Short mmCIF file of C-alpha atoms in Angstrom, two decimals:
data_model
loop_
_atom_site.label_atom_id
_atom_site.label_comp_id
_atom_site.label_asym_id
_atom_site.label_seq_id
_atom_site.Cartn_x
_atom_site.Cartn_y
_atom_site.Cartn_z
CA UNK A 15 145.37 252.44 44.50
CA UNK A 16 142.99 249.94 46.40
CA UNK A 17 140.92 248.16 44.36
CA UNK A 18 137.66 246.22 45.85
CA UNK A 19 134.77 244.45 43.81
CA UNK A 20 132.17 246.51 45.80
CA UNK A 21 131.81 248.41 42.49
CA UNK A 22 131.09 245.83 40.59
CA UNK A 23 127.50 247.33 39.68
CA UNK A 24 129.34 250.46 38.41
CA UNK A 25 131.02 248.31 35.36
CA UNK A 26 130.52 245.21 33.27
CA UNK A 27 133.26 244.81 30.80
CA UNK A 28 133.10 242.61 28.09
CA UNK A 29 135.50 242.06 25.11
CA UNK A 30 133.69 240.22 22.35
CA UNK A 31 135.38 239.49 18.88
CA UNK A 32 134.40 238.29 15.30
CA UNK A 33 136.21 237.56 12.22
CA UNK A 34 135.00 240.15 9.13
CA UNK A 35 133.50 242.67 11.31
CA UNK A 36 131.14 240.52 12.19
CA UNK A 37 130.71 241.19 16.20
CA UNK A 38 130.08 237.90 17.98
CA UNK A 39 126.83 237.56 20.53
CA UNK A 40 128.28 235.69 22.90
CA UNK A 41 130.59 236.27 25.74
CA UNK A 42 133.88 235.59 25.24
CA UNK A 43 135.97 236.82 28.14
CA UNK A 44 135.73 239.73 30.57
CA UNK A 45 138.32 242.44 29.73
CA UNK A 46 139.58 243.95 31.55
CA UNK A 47 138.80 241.84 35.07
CA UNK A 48 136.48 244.13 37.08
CA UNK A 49 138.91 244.80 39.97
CA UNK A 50 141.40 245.83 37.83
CA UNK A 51 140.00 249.52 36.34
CA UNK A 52 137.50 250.09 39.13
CA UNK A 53 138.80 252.93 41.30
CA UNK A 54 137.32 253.24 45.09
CA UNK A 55 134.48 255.50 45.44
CA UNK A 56 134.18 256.79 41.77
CA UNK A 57 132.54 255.20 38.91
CA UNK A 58 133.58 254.91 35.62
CA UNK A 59 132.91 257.85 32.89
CA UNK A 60 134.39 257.20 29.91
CA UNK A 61 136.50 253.92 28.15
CA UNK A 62 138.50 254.39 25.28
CA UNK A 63 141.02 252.13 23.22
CA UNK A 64 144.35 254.01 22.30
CA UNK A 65 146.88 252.97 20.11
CA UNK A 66 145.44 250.97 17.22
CA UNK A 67 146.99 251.37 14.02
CA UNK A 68 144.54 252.12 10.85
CA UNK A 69 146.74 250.33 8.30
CA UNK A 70 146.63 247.11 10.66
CA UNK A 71 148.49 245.14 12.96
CA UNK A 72 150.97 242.64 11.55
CA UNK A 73 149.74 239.12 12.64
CA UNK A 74 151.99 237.93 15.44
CA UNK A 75 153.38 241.17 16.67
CA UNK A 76 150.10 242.32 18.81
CA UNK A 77 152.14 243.19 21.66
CA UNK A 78 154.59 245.92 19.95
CA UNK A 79 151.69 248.41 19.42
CA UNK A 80 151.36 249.26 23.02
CA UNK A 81 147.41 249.16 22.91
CA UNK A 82 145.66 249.68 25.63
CA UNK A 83 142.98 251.04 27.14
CA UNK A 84 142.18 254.49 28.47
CA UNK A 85 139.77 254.86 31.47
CA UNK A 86 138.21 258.04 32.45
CA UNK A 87 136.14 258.39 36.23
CA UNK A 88 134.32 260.23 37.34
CA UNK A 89 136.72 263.19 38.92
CA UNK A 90 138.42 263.33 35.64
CA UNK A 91 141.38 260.91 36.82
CA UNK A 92 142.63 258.09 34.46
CA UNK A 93 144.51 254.92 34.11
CA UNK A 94 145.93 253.33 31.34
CA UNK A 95 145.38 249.31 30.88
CA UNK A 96 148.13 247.83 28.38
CA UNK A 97 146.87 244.77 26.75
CA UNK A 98 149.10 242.07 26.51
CA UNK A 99 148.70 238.73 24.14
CA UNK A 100 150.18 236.83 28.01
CA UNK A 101 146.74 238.88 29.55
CA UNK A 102 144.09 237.85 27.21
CA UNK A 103 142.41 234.68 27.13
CA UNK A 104 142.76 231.78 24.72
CA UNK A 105 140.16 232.41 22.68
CA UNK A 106 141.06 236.18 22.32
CA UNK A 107 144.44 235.16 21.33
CA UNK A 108 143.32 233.05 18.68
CA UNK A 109 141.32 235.76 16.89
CA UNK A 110 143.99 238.11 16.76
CA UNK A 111 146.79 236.08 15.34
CA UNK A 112 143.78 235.40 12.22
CA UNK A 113 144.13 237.64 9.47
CA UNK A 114 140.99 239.68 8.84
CA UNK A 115 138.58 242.23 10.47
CA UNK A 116 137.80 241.83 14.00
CA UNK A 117 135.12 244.06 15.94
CA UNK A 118 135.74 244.28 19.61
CA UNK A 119 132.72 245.76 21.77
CA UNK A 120 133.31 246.42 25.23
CA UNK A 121 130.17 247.77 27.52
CA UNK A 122 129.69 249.21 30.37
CA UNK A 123 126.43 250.72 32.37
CA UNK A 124 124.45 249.93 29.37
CA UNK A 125 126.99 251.96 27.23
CA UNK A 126 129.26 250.61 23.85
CA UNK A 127 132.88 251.16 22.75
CA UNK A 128 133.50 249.38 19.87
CA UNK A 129 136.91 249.41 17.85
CA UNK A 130 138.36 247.84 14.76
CA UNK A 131 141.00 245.24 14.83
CA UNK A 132 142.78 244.43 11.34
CA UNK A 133 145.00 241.95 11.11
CA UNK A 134 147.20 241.43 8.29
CA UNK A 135 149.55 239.01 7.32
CA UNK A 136 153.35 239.23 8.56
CA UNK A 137 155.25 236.02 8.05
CA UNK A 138 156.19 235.99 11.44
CA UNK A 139 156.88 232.55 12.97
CA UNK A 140 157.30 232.55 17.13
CA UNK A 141 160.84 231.57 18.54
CA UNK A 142 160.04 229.01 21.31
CA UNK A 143 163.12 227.52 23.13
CA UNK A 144 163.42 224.94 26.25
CA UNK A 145 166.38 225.35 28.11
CA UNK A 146 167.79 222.96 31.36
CA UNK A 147 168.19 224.13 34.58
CA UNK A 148 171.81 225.89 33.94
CA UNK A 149 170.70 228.01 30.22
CA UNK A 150 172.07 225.22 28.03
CA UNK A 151 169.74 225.22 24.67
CA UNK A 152 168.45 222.37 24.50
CA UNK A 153 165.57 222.87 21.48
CA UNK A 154 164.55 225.32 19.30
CA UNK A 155 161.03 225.88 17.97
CA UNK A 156 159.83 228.17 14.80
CA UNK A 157 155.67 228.61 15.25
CA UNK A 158 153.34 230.26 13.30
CA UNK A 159 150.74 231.89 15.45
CA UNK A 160 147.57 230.06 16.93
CA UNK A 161 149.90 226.65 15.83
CA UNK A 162 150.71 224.28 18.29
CA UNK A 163 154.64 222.62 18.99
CA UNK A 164 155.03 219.56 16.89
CA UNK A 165 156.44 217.72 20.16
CA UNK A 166 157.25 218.73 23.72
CA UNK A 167 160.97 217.60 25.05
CA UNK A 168 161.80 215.52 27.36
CA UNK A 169 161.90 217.25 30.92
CA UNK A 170 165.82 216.71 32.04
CA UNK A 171 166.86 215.00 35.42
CA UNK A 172 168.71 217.12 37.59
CA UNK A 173 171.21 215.57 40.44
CA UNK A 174 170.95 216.37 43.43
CA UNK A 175 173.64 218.62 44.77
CA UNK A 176 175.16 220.08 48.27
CA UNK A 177 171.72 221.55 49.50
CA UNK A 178 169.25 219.48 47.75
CA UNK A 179 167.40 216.69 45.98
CA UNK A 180 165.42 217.15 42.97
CA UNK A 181 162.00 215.61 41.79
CA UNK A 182 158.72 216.23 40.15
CA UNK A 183 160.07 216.91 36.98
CA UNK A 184 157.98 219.53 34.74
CA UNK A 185 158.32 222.71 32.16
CA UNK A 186 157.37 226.12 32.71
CA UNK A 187 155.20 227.49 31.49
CA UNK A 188 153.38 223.97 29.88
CA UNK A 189 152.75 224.66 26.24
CA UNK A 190 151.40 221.13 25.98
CA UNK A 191 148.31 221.11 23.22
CA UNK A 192 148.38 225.22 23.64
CA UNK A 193 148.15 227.73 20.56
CA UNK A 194 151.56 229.97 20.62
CA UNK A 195 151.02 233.01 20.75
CA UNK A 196 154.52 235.06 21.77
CA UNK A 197 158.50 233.80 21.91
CA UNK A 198 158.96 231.90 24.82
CA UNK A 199 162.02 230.67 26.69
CA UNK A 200 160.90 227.69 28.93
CA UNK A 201 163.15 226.32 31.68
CA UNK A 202 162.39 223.11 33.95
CA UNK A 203 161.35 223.15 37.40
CA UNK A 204 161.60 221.05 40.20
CA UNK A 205 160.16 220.39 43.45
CA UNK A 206 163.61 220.89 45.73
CA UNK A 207 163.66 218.15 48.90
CA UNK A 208 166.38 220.45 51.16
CA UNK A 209 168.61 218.12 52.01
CA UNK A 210 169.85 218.32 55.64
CA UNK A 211 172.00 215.66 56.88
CA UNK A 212 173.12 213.13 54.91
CA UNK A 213 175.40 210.58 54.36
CA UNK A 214 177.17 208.40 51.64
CA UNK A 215 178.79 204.69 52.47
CA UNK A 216 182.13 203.89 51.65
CA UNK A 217 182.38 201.58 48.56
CA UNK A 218 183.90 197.84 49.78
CA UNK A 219 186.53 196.28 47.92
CA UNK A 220 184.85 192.87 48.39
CA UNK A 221 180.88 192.21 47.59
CA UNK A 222 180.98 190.33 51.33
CA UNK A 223 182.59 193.53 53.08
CA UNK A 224 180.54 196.08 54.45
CA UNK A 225 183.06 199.36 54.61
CA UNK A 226 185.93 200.45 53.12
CA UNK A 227 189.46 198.74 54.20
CA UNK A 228 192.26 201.65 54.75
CA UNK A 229 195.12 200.10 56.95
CA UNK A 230 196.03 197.51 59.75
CA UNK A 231 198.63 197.82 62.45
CA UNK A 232 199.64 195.51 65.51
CA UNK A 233 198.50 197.28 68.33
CA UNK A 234 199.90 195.31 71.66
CA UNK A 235 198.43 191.53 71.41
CA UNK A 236 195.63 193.05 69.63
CA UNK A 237 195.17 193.61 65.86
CA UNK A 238 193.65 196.99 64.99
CA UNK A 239 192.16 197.39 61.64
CA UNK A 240 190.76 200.52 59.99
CA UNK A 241 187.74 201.25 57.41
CA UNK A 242 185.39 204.20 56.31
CA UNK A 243 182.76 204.00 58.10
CA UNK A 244 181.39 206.66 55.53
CA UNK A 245 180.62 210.63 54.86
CA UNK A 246 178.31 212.45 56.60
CA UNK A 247 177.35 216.13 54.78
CA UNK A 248 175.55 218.31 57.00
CA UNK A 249 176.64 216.94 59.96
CA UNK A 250 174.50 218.48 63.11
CA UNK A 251 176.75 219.04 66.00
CA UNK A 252 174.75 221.42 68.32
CA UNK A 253 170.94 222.22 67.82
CA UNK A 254 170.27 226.01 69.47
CA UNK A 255 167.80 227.40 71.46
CA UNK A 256 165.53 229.77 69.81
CA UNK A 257 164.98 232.67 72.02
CA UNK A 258 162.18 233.98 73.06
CA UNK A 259 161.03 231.08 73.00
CA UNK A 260 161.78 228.37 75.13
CA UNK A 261 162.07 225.45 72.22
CA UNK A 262 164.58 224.68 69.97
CA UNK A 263 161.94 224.11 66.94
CA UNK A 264 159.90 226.65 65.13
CA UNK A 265 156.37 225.75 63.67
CA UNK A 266 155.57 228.06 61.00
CA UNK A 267 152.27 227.99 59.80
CA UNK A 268 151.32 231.52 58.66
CA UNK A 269 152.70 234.14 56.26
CA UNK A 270 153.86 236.23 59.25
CA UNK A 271 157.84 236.73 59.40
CA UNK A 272 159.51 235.61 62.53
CA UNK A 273 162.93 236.61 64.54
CA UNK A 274 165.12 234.79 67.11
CA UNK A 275 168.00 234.69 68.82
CA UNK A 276 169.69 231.39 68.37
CA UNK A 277 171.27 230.43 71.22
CA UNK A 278 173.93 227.21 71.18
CA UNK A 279 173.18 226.80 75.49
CA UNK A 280 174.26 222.65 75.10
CA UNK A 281 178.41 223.59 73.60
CA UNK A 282 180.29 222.68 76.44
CA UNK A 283 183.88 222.83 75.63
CA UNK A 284 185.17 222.71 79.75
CA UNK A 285 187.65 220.02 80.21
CA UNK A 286 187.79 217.53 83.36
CA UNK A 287 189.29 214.72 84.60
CA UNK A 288 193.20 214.06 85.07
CA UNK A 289 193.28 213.47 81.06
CA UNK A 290 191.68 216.36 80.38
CA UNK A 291 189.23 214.53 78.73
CA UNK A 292 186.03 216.93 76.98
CA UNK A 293 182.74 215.46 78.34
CA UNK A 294 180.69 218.29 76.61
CA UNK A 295 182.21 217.16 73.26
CA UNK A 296 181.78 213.08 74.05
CA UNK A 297 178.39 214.12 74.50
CA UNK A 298 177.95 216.03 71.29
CA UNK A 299 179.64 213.13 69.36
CA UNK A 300 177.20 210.42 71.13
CA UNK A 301 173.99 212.07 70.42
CA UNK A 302 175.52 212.74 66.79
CA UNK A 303 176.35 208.81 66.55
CA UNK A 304 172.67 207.92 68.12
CA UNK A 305 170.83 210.51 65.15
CA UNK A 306 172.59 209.73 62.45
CA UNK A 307 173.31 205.98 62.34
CA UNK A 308 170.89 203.12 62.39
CA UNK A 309 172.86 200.10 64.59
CA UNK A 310 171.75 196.69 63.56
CA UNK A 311 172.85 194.79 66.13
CA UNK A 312 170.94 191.42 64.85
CA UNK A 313 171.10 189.63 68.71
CA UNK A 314 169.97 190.82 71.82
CA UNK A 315 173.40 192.24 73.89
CA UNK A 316 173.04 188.88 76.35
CA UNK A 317 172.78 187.05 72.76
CA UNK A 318 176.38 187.99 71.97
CA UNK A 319 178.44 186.48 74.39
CA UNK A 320 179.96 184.20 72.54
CA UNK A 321 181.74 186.78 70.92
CA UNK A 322 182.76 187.44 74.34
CA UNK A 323 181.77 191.26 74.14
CA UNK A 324 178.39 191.77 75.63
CA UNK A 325 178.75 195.26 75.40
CA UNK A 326 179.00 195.22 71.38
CA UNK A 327 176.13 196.86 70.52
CA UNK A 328 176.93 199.90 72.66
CA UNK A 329 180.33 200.30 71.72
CA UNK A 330 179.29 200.25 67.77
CA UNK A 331 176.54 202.99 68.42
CA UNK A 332 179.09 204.92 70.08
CA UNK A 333 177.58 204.93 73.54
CA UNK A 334 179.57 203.79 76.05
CA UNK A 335 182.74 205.33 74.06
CA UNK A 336 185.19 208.01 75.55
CA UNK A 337 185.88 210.55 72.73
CA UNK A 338 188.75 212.53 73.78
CA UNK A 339 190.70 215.27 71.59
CA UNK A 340 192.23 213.23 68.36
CA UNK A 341 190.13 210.31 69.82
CA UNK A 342 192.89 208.71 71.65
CA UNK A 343 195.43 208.85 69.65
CA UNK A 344 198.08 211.76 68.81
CA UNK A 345 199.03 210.90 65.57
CA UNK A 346 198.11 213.59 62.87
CA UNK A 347 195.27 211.71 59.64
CA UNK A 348 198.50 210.26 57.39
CA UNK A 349 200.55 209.13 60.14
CA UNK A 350 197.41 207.35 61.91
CA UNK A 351 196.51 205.41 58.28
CA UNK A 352 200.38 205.03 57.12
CA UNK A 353 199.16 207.36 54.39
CA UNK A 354 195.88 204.85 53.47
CA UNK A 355 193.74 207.90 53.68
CA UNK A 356 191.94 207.60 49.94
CA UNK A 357 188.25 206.28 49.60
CA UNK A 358 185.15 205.69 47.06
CA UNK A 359 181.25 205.88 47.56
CA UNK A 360 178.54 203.38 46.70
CA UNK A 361 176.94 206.61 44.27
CA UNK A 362 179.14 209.36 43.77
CA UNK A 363 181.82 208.70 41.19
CA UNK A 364 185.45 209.34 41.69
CA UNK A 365 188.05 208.85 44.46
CA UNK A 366 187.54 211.24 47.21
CA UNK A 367 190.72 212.51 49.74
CA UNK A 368 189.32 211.54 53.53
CA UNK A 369 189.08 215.02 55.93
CA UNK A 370 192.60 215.24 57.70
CA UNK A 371 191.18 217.14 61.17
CA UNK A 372 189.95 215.99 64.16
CA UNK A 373 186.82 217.23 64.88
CA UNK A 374 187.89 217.57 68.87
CA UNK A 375 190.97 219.59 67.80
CA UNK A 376 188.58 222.05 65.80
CA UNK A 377 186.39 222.57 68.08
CA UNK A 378 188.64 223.39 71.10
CA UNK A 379 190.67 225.56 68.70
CA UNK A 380 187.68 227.67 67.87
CA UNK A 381 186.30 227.80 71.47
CA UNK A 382 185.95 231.46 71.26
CA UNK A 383 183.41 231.43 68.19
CA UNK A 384 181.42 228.41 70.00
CA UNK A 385 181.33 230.34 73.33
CA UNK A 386 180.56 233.36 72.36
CA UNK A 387 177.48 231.26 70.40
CA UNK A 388 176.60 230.02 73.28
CA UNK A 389 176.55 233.12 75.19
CA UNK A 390 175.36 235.95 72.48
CA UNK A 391 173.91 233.56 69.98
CA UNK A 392 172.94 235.08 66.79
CA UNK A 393 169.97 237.45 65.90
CA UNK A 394 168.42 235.63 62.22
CA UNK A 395 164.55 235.86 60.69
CA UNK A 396 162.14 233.62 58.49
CA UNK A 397 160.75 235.40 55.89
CA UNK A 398 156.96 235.61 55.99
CA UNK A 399 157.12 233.35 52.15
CA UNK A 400 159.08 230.48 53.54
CA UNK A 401 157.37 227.75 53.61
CA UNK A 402 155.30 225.88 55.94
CA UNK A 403 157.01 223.30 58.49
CA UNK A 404 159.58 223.23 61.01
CA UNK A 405 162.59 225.17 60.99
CA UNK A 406 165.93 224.62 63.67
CA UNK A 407 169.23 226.49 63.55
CA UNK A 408 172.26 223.89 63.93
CA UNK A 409 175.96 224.14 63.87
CA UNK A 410 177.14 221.76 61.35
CA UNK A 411 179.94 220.42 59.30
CA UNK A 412 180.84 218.00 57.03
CA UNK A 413 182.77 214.79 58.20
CA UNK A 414 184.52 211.51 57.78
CA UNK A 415 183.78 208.92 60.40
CA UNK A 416 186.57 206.08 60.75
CA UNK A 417 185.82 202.93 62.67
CA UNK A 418 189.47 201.07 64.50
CA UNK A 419 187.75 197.43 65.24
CA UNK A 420 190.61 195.92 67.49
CA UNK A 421 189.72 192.46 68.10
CA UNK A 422 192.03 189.36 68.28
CA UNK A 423 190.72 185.21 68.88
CA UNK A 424 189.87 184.05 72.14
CA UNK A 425 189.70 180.00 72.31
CA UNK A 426 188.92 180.16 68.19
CA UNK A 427 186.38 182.70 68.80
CA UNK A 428 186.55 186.47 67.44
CA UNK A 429 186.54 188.66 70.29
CA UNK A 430 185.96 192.29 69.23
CA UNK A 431 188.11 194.01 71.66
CA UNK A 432 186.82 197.97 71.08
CA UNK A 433 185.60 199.61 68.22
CA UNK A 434 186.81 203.76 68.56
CA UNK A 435 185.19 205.95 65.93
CA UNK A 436 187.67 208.53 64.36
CA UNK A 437 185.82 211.95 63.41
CA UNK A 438 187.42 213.64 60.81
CA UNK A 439 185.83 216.95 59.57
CA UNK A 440 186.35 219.53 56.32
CA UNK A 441 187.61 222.96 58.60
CA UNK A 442 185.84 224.96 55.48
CA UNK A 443 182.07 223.47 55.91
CA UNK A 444 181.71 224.78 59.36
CA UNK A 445 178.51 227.11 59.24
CA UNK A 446 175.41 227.99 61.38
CA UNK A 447 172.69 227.02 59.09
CA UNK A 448 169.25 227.04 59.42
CA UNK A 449 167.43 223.73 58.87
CA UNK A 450 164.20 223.05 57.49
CA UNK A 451 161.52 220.25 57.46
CA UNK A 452 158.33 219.09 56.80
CA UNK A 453 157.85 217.51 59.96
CA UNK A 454 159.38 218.10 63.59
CA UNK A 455 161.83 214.73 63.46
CA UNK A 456 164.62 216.15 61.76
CA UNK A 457 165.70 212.58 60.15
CA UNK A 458 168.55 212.38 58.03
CA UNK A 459 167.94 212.47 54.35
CA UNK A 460 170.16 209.49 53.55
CA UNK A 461 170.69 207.79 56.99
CA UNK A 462 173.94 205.59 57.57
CA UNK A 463 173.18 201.91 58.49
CA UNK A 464 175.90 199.76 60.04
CA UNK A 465 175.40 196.01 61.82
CA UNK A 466 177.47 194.18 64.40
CA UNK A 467 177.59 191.04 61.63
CA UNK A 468 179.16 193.53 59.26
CA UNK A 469 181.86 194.62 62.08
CA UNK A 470 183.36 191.40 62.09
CA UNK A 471 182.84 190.38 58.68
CA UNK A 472 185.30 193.77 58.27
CA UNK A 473 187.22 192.71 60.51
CA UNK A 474 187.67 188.86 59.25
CA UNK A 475 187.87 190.09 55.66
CA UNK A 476 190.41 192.37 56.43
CA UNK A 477 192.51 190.29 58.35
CA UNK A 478 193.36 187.97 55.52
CA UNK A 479 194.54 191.06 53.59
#
């Protein structure tokens, strides 16, 4: 049935109540709202209420009568509007949750209904409970009608999880300085920040030590030490193209729905070079080091020779690095760290088990999946409710990243030799995921910071270990 307010002339409905049958003269609410029993292109005959017990209602229990009203037009058609304590105004639900004799009056082109509402006492309280976020009870509430809560609870915190971060705190529905009226079981909400990438530092064992020490070897003339860099959750690998158009970002600003085809055209998985070495994948890893890490280099590349390395700041932000399969090495995770392969976070509690695969040895392993998402893509839609902002489609994972620093002293200077980043990935949190923000930057949610002062200070601290 379309309803439209062009008939508004054709009805005025008003509900007015009194205590001891005494109507009331002024307008309390309109009952039903006009758009709600107006029927397009006929006007309104008759109005009747239906369902009101003569012996009276018992105060509190309103809504297990069934009253409502019946509306007659004008080609002999009806409709039948339930009243609900939830669909009547404040001051409506006041009155009847009072004992006594109430005198409703409802008119309409210049006509009256009028009915009798009795109310008589019931001892019935209201059960009102709050609830967290996962059903736990966490207070319960016995209300007479039209009374108030002595107190509203606290709202809980909820952690942030996987997928997102919680804030704006609040209950609903807010029964702060309200009259109860019905049982209610209230849960928290939250405003939900979708978390996309992410990433957690590695706890130090010393207050003066940036990362997390796992294990040191003699490598040549050259020591080579090893720490946690950190974790990265969400990790983007490839960002696709969304076909038909020719972006890789989507700007949703309407309620319309909207399809793609995601299309991964940057995996490049073709090996070159006498060591078969993977440029597509160095690439990947390089623009993953320059998103998701901030590089504090502190001095100015010529500033740092006298660490005799003025291509430091490069090497730590992983772009002048060659990242072949295993990253150079062909040791499996426990053989590389002589079994060291345990680590902590600054603010998640426990000891976590570091990712045991290379990312390069997943990836070329599962070159069938990533080429045929490169060359089919995958067909996916936005719902027309989604919200407004940005939306990408990434291939991501979740994954360890392990920094060798080898480095020895050069005429009582430290001379940081190379610095090769190990990637180290969870084979179960592969996905295609679509991600979501606010604006079209697609920054990391917790970004990883790392500084060229805190490389050696590693490596210094370390070597007296």
């Amino acid at each position: 049935m379309k309803l439209r307010k062009l008939y508004l002339t054709t009805l005025l409905a008003m509900f007015a109540l009194a205590g001891c049958q005494t109507p009331s003269q002024d307008v309390i609410d309109l009952l039903p709202e006009d758009n709600v029993i107006q029927k397009e292109g006929h006007n309104i005959k008759k109005i009747e209420f239906k369902n009101i017990p003569e012996e009276g209602i018992l105060r509190g229990m309103f809504d297990s009568y069934d009253i409502y009203l019946l509306v007659t037009y004008d080609d002999d058609s009806t409709l039948e509007h339930h009243l609900t304590m939830r669909s009547l105004s404040p001051d409506i639900r006041d009155i009847l949750d009072t004992e006594g004799d109430h005198v409703v009056k409802i008119l309409f082109r210049g006509q009256e209904v009028v009915a009798h509402f009795k109310v008589v006492p019931s001892g019935k309280l209201y059960h009102v409970e709050y609830r967290d976020y996962q059903g736990n009870l966490l207070q319960i509430f016995e209300v007479d009608p039209t009374e108030q809560l002595p107190f509203i609870p606290s709202v809980p915190d909820r952690e942030e999880d996987y997928y997102c971060i919680y804030d704006n705190k609040r209950w609903y529905p807010d029964l702060s300085g309200q009259n109860i009226h019905d049982d209610y079981v209230i849960y928290p909400q939250y405003d939900k920040k979708f978390k996309r990438s992410h990433s957690f530092s590695s706890k130090a064992q010393s207050d003066a030590f940036q990362n997390r020490f796992l294990d040191k070897t003699l490598d040549g003339n050259n020591d080579a030490m090893y720490f946690h860099l950190g974790r990265f959750y969400h990790a983007p690998l490839y960002v696709a193209r969304l076909d038909p158009t020719a972006g890789s970002v989507y700007h949703k600003t309407t309620s319309t729905p909207a399809s793609f085809t995601a299309k991964f055209e940057s995996i490049d998985l073709t090996p070159t070079g006498s060591y078969v070495e993977y440029v597509g994948i160095e690439q990947m890893m390089k623009s993953f080091m320059t998103s998701q890490i901030t590089f504090d280099a502190g001095l100015s590349p010529t500033q740092l020779n006298p660490w005799n390395n003025e291509d430091a700041v490069h090497i730590l932000s992983g772009t002048s690095e060659k990242f072949k399969p295993r990253a150079y090495e062909t040791f499996d995770v426990e053989t590389l760290l002589h079994n060291h392969t345990t680590t902590y976070f600054d603010n998640l509690e426990g000891e976590y088990e570091l990712f045991n695969t290379y990312l390069a040895d997943y990836l070329i392993e599962h070159a069938d999946y990533l080429n045929d998402l490169k060359t089919n893509g995958f067909n996916f839609s936005i719902p027309a409710n989604s919200d407004e902002g940005y939306y990408r489609v990434v291939y991501e994972c979740d994954m360890d990243v392990v920094y060798r620093l080898r480095s020895n002293f050069f005429e009582d200077e430290l001379e940081l030799v190379t610095v090769s980043p190990y990637f180290l990935v969870d084979p179960s949190s592969f996905s295609v995921r679509v991600d979501y923000d606010t604006t079209d930057h697609f920054n990391p949610t917790q970004k990883f910071e790392y500084s060229f002062n805190g490389a050696c200070q590693d490596y210094l601290w370390a070597k007296e270990q």
